[in-house]
Amino acid sequence: MTEVSTAERELGTAFLPRFDANGLLIAIAVDSESREILMVAYMDAEALQKTRETGLAHFHSRSRGKLWLKGETSGHFLRVEEIRVDCDQDALELLVKPEGPACHTGARSCFYRRLDGDTLRKFIP
Amino acid sequence: MTEVSTAERELGTAFLPRFDANGLLIAIAVDSESREILMVAYMDAEALQKTRETGLAHFHSRSRGKLWLKGETSGHFLRVEEIRVDCDQDALELLVKPEGPACHTGARSCFYRRLDGDTLRKFIP
């Protein structure tokens, strides 16, 4: 593996995704219209490749230890319209068009509660 | 440690942050006005506690292995106005008022490049 300089990674035009010790990076899915954060998950190299090939968000399920096409059972796919990369290339922002609620609970976003003192309050039905 | 049921964690009103095997959870800082994602980092229990106590975003630096008050050297603090929690409580969304550029490169957000084919294009100066 070629050594990549910090400057190259942060200021360059080459996509050099930086996977952590477990081979993962963070992927944040954001609704391309409302700009609401829908969900956060991890991608390994395979999930990233499949996402880029198909235009559908794929993640790596840590609990199941395998590739996970978001929507494979629910039909609630996330169509990826744009991929943004952070400074050190260990996190991606996916601008997506969701085909249904992004959360397995049925909420449109996984972030449906906010902290109010020590209590969580639901603000998305 | 008391066992917490999935239903309790996902549907309840109790804040039961779920730290991973390394004692960390994901924290995404979002500009409370523009709703732009500014940065992503990790928090351990200490960083979360300090953030809630002070109203300033604290993270856990994995590279330095210690508590990191965002802005401690730059003065570019993130004032936390709201904390949102995802379904399984292993990720937080911080709505913040940034006191300067969030990225150490000087960009207002760490997500200043997007993928265009295999090339990264800068869209935030």
CSV table of N, CA and C in Angstrom, one decimal, chain B:
chain,number,residue,atom,x,y,z
B,1,MET,N,-24.3,-3.9,35.0
B,1,MET,CA,-25.1,-3.1,34.0
B,1,MET,C,-26.4,-3.8,33.8
B,2,THR,N,-27.5,-3.0,33.8
B,2,THR,CA,-28.8,-3.5,33.6
B,2,THR,C,-29.0,-3.7,32.1
B,3,GLU,N,-29.6,-4.8,31.8
B,3,GLU,CA,-29.9,-5.1,30.4
B,3,GLU,C,-31.0,-4.2,29.9
B,4,VAL,N,-30.9,-3.6,28.7
B,4,VAL,CA,-31.9,-2.7,28.2
B,4,VAL,C,-32.5,-3.4,27.0
B,5,SER,N,-33.8,-3.4,26.9
B,5,SER,CA,-34.5,-4.1,25.8
B,5,SER,C,-34.4,-3.2,24.6
B,6,THR,N,-34.5,-3.8,23.4
B,6,THR,CA,-34.5,-3.0,22.2
B,6,THR,C,-35.7,-2.0,22.1
B,7,ALA,N,-36.9,-2.5,22.6
B,7,ALA,CA,-38.1,-1.6,22.5
B,7,ALA,C,-37.8,-0.4,23.4
B,8,GLU,N,-37.3,-0.7,24.6
B,8,GLU,CA,-37.0,0.4,25.6
B,8,GLU,C,-36.0,1.4,24.9
B,9,ARG,N,-35.0,0.9,24.3
B,9,ARG,CA,-34.0,1.8,23.7
B,9,ARG,C,-34.6,2.6,22.5
B,10,GLU,N,-35.4,1.9,21.7
B,10,GLU,CA,-35.9,2.6,20.5
B,10,GLU,C,-37.1,3.4,20.7
B,11,LEU,N,-38.0,3.0,21.6
B,11,LEU,CA,-39.3,3.7,21.7
B,11,LEU,C,-39.4,4.5,23.0
B,12,GLY,N,-38.5,4.3,23.9
B,12,GLY,CA,-38.6,4.9,25.3
B,12,GLY,C,-38.2,6.3,25.3
B,13,THR,N,-38.4,6.9,26.5
B,13,THR,CA,-38.0,8.3,26.7
B,13,THR,C,-36.7,8.4,27.5
B,14,ALA,N,-36.1,7.3,27.9
B,14,ALA,CA,-34.9,7.3,28.6
B,14,ALA,C,-33.7,7.4,27.7
B,15,PHE,N,-32.7,8.3,28.0
B,15,PHE,CA,-31.5,8.5,27.3
B,15,PHE,C,-30.5,7.4,27.7
B,16,LEU,N,-30.3,6.4,26.9
B,16,LEU,CA,-29.5,5.2,27.2
B,16,LEU,C,-28.4,5.1,26.1
B,17,PRO,N,-27.5,6.0,26.0
B,17,PRO,CA,-26.5,6.0,24.9
B,17,PRO,C,-25.7,4.7,24.9
B,18,ARG,N,-25.6,4.2,23.6
B,18,ARG,CA,-25.0,2.9,23.4
B,18,ARG,C,-23.6,3.1,22.9
B,19,PHE,N,-22.6,3.0,23.7
B,19,PHE,CA,-21.2,3.1,23.3
B,19,PHE,C,-20.8,1.7,22.7
B,20,ASP,N,-19.9,1.8,21.7
B,20,ASP,CA,-19.5,0.5,21.1
B,20,ASP,C,-18.4,-0.1,21.9
B,21,ALA,N,-17.7,-1.2,21.4
B,21,ALA,CA,-16.7,-2.0,22.1
B,21,ALA,C,-15.6,-1.1,22.5
B,22,ASN,N,-15.3,0.0,21.8
B,22,ASN,CA,-14.3,0.9,22.2
B,22,ASN,C,-14.7,2.1,23.1
B,23,GLY,N,-16.0,2.0,23.5
B,23,GLY,CA,-16.5,3.0,24.4
B,23,GLY,C,-16.9,4.3,23.7
B,24,LEU,N,-17.2,4.2,22.4
B,24,LEU,CA,-17.5,5.4,21.5
B,24,LEU,C,-18.8,5.3,20.9
B,25,LEU,N,-19.4,6.5,20.6
B,25,LEU,CA,-20.5,6.6,19.7
B,25,LEU,C,-20.2,7.8,18.7
B,26,ILE,N,-21.0,7.8,17.6
B,26,ILE,CA,-20.8,8.7,16.5
B,26,ILE,C,-21.5,10.0,16.9
B,27,ALA,N,-20.9,11.2,16.7
B,27,ALA,CA,-21.5,12.5,16.9
B,27,ALA,C,-21.4,13.3,15.6
B,28,ILE,N,-22.5,13.7,15.0
B,28,ILE,CA,-22.5,14.5,13.8
B,28,ILE,C,-22.9,15.9,14.2
B,29,ALA,N,-22.0,16.9,13.9
B,29,ALA,CA,-22.3,18.3,14.2
B,29,ALA,C,-22.9,18.9,13.0
B,30,VAL,N,-24.1,19.5,13.1
B,30,VAL,CA,-24.9,20.1,12.0
B,30,VAL,C,-25.1,21.6,12.4
B,31,ASP,N,-24.9,22.5,11.4
B,31,ASP,CA,-25.2,23.9,11.7
B,31,ASP,C,-26.7,24.1,11.9
B,32,SER,N,-27.1,24.6,13.0
B,32,SER,CA,-28.5,24.7,13.4
B,32,SER,C,-29.2,25.7,12.5
B,33,GLU,N,-28.5,26.6,11.8
B,33,GLU,CA,-29.2,27.5,10.9
B,33,GLU,C,-29.3,26.9,9.5
B,34,SER,N,-28.1,26.6,8.9
B,34,SER,CA,-28.1,26.1,7.5
B,34,SER,C,-28.4,24.6,7.3
B,35,ARG,N,-28.3,23.9,8.5
B,35,ARG,CA,-28.5,22.4,8.5
B,35,ARG,C,-27.4,21.7,7.7
B,36,GLU,N,-26.4,22.4,7.4
B,36,GLU,CA,-25.2,21.7,6.8
B,36,GLU,C,-24.5,20.9,7.8
B,37,ILE,N,-24.0,19.7,7.3
B,37,ILE,CA,-23.2,18.8,8.2
B,37,ILE,C,-21.8,19.5,8.3
B,38,LEU,N,-21.3,19.8,9.5
B,38,LEU,CA,-20.1,20.4,9.6
B,38,LEU,C,-18.9,19.5,9.8
B,39,MET,N,-19.1,18.5,10.7
B,39,MET,CA,-18.1,17.5,11.0
B,39,MET,C,-18.7,16.3,11.6
B,40,VAL,N,-17.9,15.2,11.6
B,40,VAL,CA,-18.3,14.0,12.3
B,40,VAL,C,-17.1,13.5,13.2
B,41,ALA,N,-17.4,13.1,14.4
B,41,ALA,CA,-16.3,12.6,15.3
B,41,ALA,C,-16.9,11.6,16.2
B,42,TYR,N,-16.1,11.2,17.2
B,42,TYR,CA,-16.6,10.2,18.1
B,42,TYR,C,-16.6,10.8,19.5
B,43,MET,N,-17.6,10.4,20.3
B,43,MET,CA,-17.6,10.8,21.7
B,43,MET,C,-17.6,9.5,22.6
B,44,ASP,N,-16.8,9.6,23.7
B,44,ASP,CA,-17.0,8.6,24.8
B,44,ASP,C,-17.8,9.2,25.9
B,45,ALA,N,-18.0,8.5,26.9
B,45,ALA,CA,-19.0,9.0,28.0
B,45,ALA,C,-18.5,10.3,28.6
B,46,GLU,N,-17.2,10.5,28.7
B,46,GLU,CA,-16.6,11.7,29.2
B,46,GLU,C,-16.9,12.9,28.3
B,47,ALA,N,-16.7,12.7,27.0
B,47,ALA,CA,-17.0,13.8,26.1
B,47,ALA,C,-18.4,14.2,26.0
B,48,LEU,N,-19.3,13.2,26.1
B,48,LEU,CA,-20.7,13.4,26.1
B,48,LEU,C,-21.1,14.2,27.4
B,49,GLN,N,-20.6,13.8,28.5
B,49,GLN,CA,-20.9,14.5,29.8
B,49,GLN,C,-20.4,15.9,29.7
B,50,LYS,N,-19.2,16.2,29.3
B,50,LYS,CA,-18.6,17.5,29.2
B,50,LYS,C,-19.4,18.4,28.2
B,51,THR,N,-19.9,17.8,27.1
B,51,THR,CA,-20.7,18.5,26.2
B,51,THR,C,-22.0,19.0,26.8
B,52,ARG,N,-22.6,18.1,27.5
B,52,ARG,CA,-23.9,18.4,28.2
B,52,ARG,C,-23.7,19.4,29.3
B,53,GLU,N,-22.6,19.3,30.0
B,53,GLU,CA,-22.3,20.2,31.1
B,53,GLU,C,-22.0,21.6,30.6
B,54,THR,N,-21.2,21.7,29.6
B,54,THR,CA,-20.7,23.1,29.2
B,54,THR,C,-21.5,23.7,28.0
B,55,GLY,N,-22.2,22.9,27.2
B,55,GLY,CA,-22.8,23.4,26.0
B,55,GLY,C,-21.9,23.6,24.9
B,56,LEU,N,-20.6,23.1,25.0
B,56,LEU,CA,-19.6,23.2,24.0
B,56,LEU,C,-19.3,21.7,23.6
B,57,ALA,N,-19.2,21.5,22.2
B,57,ALA,CA,-19.0,20.2,21.8
B,57,ALA,C,-17.6,19.7,22.2
B,58,HIS,N,-17.6,18.5,22.8
B,58,HIS,CA,-16.4,17.8,23.2
B,58,HIS,C,-16.4,16.5,22.4
B,59,PHE,N,-15.3,16.0,22.0
B,59,PHE,CA,-15.2,14.7,21.3
B,59,PHE,C,-14.1,13.9,22.0
B,60,HIS,N,-14.0,12.7,21.5
B,60,HIS,CA,-12.8,11.8,22.0
B,60,HIS,C,-11.9,11.7,20.7
B,61,SER,N,-10.7,12.2,20.9
B,61,SER,CA,-9.8,12.0,19.8
B,61,SER,C,-9.2,10.6,19.8
B,62,ARG,N,-9.5,9.9,18.7
B,62,ARG,CA,-8.9,8.5,18.6
B,62,ARG,C,-7.4,8.5,18.4
B,63,SER,N,-6.9,9.5,17.6
B,63,SER,CA,-5.5,9.6,17.3
B,63,SER,C,-4.7,10.0,18.6
B,64,ARG,N,-5.2,10.9,19.4
B,64,ARG,CA,-4.5,11.3,20.6
B,64,ARG,C,-5.0,10.6,21.8
B,65,GLY,N,-6.0,9.8,21.6
B,65,GLY,CA,-6.5,9.0,22.8
B,65,GLY,C,-7.0,9.8,24.0
B,66,LYS,N,-7.6,11.0,23.7
B,66,LYS,CA,-8.0,11.8,24.9
B,66,LYS,C,-9.1,12.7,24.5
B,67,LEU,N,-9.7,13.3,25.6
B,67,LEU,CA,-10.8,14.3,25.5
B,67,LEU,C,-10.3,15.5,24.6
B,68,TRP,N,-11.2,15.9,23.8
B,68,TRP,CA,-10.9,17.0,22.9
B,68,TRP,C,-12.0,18.0,22.8
B,69,LEU,N,-11.8,19.2,23.4
B,69,LEU,CA,-12.8,20.3,23.3
B,69,LEU,C,-12.6,20.9,21.9
B,70,LYS,N,-13.6,20.8,21.1
B,70,LYS,CA,-13.5,21.3,19.7
B,70,LYS,C,-13.3,22.8,19.9
B,71,GLY,N,-12.2,23.4,19.3
B,71,GLY,CA,-12.0,24.8,19.4
B,71,GLY,C,-10.9,25.2,20.5
B,72,GLU,N,-10.4,24.1,21.2
B,72,GLU,CA,-9.5,24.4,22.3
B,72,GLU,C,-8.3,25.2,21.8
B,73,THR,N,-7.8,24.9,20.6
B,73,THR,CA,-6.6,25.6,20.1
B,73,THR,C,-7.0,26.7,19.1
B,74,SER,N,-8.0,26.5,18.3
B,74,SER,CA,-8.4,27.4,17.3
B,74,SER,C,-9.4,28.5,17.8
B,75,GLY,N,-10.1,28.2,18.8
B,75,GLY,CA,-11.1,29.2,19.3
B,75,GLY,C,-12.5,28.9,18.5
B,76,HIS,N,-12.4,28.0,17.6
B,76,HIS,CA,-13.7,27.7,16.8
B,76,HIS,C,-14.5,26.7,17.5
B,77,PHE,N,-15.2,27.1,18.6
B,77,PHE,CA,-16.0,26.2,19.4
B,77,PHE,C,-17.3,26.0,18.6
B,78,LEU,N,-18.0,24.9,19.0
B,78,LEU,CA,-19.3,24.6,18.5
B,78,LEU,C,-20.3,24.6,19.7
B,79,ARG,N,-21.2,25.6,19.7
B,79,ARG,CA,-22.1,25.8,20.8
B,79,ARG,C,-23.3,24.9,20.5
B,80,VAL,N,-23.6,23.9,21.4
B,80,VAL,CA,-24.6,22.9,21.1
B,80,VAL,C,-26.0,23.4,21.6
B,81,GLU,N,-26.9,23.5,20.6
B,81,GLU,CA,-28.2,24.0,20.9
B,81,GLU,C,-29.2,22.9,21.1
B,82,GLU,N,-29.0,21.7,20.5
B,82,GLU,CA,-29.9,20.6,20.6
B,82,GLU,C,-29.1,19.3,20.4
B,83,ILE,N,-29.5,18.3,21.1
B,83,ILE,CA,-28.9,16.9,20.8
B,83,ILE,C,-30.1,16.0,20.4
B,84,ARG,N,-29.9,15.4,19.2
B,84,ARG,CA,-30.8,14.4,18.8
B,84,ARG,C,-30.2,13.0,18.8
B,85,VAL,N,-31.0,12.0,19.0
B,85,VAL,CA,-30.5,10.6,19.2
B,85,VAL,C,-31.1,9.7,18.2
B,86,ASP,N,-30.4,8.8,17.7
B,86,ASP,CA,-31.0,7.9,16.7
B,86,ASP,C,-31.7,6.7,17.3
B,87,CYS,N,-32.3,5.9,16.5
B,87,CYS,CA,-33.2,4.8,17.0
B,87,CYS,C,-32.5,3.9,18.0
B,88,ASP,N,-31.3,3.4,17.7
B,88,ASP,CA,-30.6,2.5,18.7
B,88,ASP,C,-29.6,3.2,19.6
B,89,GLN,N,-29.7,4.5,19.6
B,89,GLN,CA,-28.9,5.4,20.5
B,89,GLN,C,-27.4,5.2,20.5
B,90,ASP,N,-26.9,4.9,19.3
B,90,ASP,CA,-25.4,4.8,19.1
B,90,ASP,C,-24.9,5.9,18.2
B,91,ALA,N,-25.8,6.9,17.9
B,91,ALA,CA,-25.3,8.0,17.2
B,91,ALA,C,-26.1,9.3,17.6
B,92,LEU,N,-25.4,10.4,17.7
B,92,LEU,CA,-26.0,11.7,18.1
B,92,LEU,C,-25.9,12.7,16.9
B,93,GLU,N,-26.9,13.5,16.8
B,93,GLU,CA,-26.9,14.6,15.9
B,93,GLU,C,-26.8,15.9,16.8
B,94,LEU,N,-25.8,16.7,16.7
B,94,LEU,CA,-25.7,17.9,17.5
B,94,LEU,C,-26.0,19.1,16.6
B,95,LEU,N,-27.1,19.8,17.0
B,95,LEU,CA,-27.4,21.0,16.3
B,95,LEU,C,-26.6,22.1,17.0
B,96,VAL,N,-25.7,22.8,16.2
B,96,VAL,CA,-24.7,23.7,16.8
B,96,VAL,C,-24.7,25.0,16.1
B,97,LYS,N,-24.2,26.0,16.9
B,97,LYS,CA,-23.9,27.3,16.3
B,97,LYS,C,-22.3,27.4,16.3
B,98,PRO,N,-21.7,27.3,15.1
B,98,PRO,CA,-20.3,27.3,15.0
B,98,PRO,C,-19.7,28.7,15.2
B,99,GLU,N,-18.6,28.8,16.0
B,99,GLU,CA,-17.9,30.0,16.2
B,99,GLU,C,-16.6,30.1,15.3
B,100,GLY,N,-16.9,29.9,14.0
B,100,GLY,CA,-15.7,29.9,13.1
B,100,GLY,C,-15.8,28.7,12.2
B,101,PRO,N,-14.9,28.5,11.3
B,101,PRO,CA,-14.9,27.3,10.5
B,101,PRO,C,-14.8,26.0,11.3
B,102,ALA,N,-15.6,25.0,11.0
B,102,ALA,CA,-15.6,23.8,11.7
B,102,ALA,C,-14.3,22.9,11.4
B,103,CYS,N,-13.9,23.1,10.2
B,103,CYS,CA,-12.8,22.2,9.7
B,103,CYS,C,-11.4,22.8,10.0
B,104,HIS,N,-10.5,21.9,10.4
B,104,HIS,CA,-9.1,22.4,10.7
B,104,HIS,C,-8.4,22.9,9.4
B,105,THR,N,-9.0,22.6,8.2
B,105,THR,CA,-8.4,23.1,7.0
B,105,THR,C,-8.8,24.6,6.7
B,106,GLY,N,-9.8,25.1,7.5
B,106,GLY,CA,-10.3,26.4,7.3
B,106,GLY,C,-11.6,26.5,6.6
B,107,ALA,N,-12.0,25.3,6.1
B,107,ALA,CA,-13.4,25.3,5.4
B,107,ALA,C,-14.5,25.3,6.5
B,108,ARG,N,-15.6,25.9,6.1
B,108,ARG,CA,-16.7,26.0,7.2
B,108,ARG,C,-17.2,24.6,7.5
B,109,SER,N,-17.1,23.6,6.6
B,109,SER,CA,-17.5,22.2,6.9
B,109,SER,C,-16.4,21.3,6.4
B,110,CYS,N,-16.2,20.2,7.1
B,110,CYS,CA,-15.2,19.2,6.7
B,110,CYS,C,-15.6,18.5,5.3
B,111,PHE,N,-16.9,18.6,5.0
B,111,PHE,CA,-17.4,18.0,3.8
B,111,PHE,C,-17.4,19.0,2.6
B,112,TYR,N,-16.2,19.3,2.2
B,112,TYR,CA,-16.0,20.4,1.2
B,112,TYR,C,-15.7,19.9,-0.2
B,113,ARG,N,-15.7,18.5,-0.4
B,113,ARG,CA,-15.5,17.9,-1.7
B,113,ARG,C,-16.6,16.9,-2.0
B,114,ARG,N,-16.9,16.8,-3.2
B,114,ARG,CA,-17.8,15.7,-3.7
B,114,ARG,C,-17.2,14.9,-4.8
B,115,LEU,N,-17.7,13.7,-4.9
B,115,LEU,CA,-17.2,12.8,-5.9
B,115,LEU,C,-17.8,13.1,-7.2
B,116,ASP,N,-16.9,13.2,-8.2
B,116,ASP,CA,-17.4,13.4,-9.6
B,116,ASP,C,-16.6,12.3,-10.4
B,117,GLY,N,-17.3,11.2,-10.6
B,117,GLY,CA,-16.6,10.0,-11.2
B,117,GLY,C,-15.6,9.5,-10.2
B,118,ASP,N,-14.3,9.5,-10.5
B,118,ASP,CA,-13.3,9.1,-9.6
B,118,ASP,C,-12.6,10.3,-9.0
B,119,THR,N,-13.0,11.5,-9.3
B,119,THR,CA,-12.3,12.7,-8.9
B,119,THR,C,-13.1,13.4,-7.8
B,120,LEU,N,-12.3,14.0,-6.8
B,120,LEU,CA,-12.9,14.9,-5.8
B,120,LEU,C,-12.9,16.3,-6.3
B,121,ARG,N,-14.1,16.9,-6.2
B,121,ARG,CA,-14.2,18.3,-6.6
B,121,ARG,C,-14.5,19.1,-5.4
B,122,LYS,N,-13.8,20.2,-5.2
B,122,LYS,CA,-14.1,21.1,-4.0
B,122,LYS,C,-15.2,22.0,-4.4
B,123,PHE,N,-16.2,22.1,-3.5
B,123,PHE,CA,-17.4,23.0,-3.8
B,123,PHE,C,-17.6,24.0,-2.7
B,124,ILE,N,-16.8,23.9,-1.6
B,124,ILE,CA,-16.8,24.9,-0.5
B,124,ILE,C,-15.4,25.4,-0.5
B,125,PRO,N,-15.2,26.7,-0.6
B,125,PRO,CA,-13.8,27.3,-0.7
B,125,PRO,C,-13.1,27.2,0.7
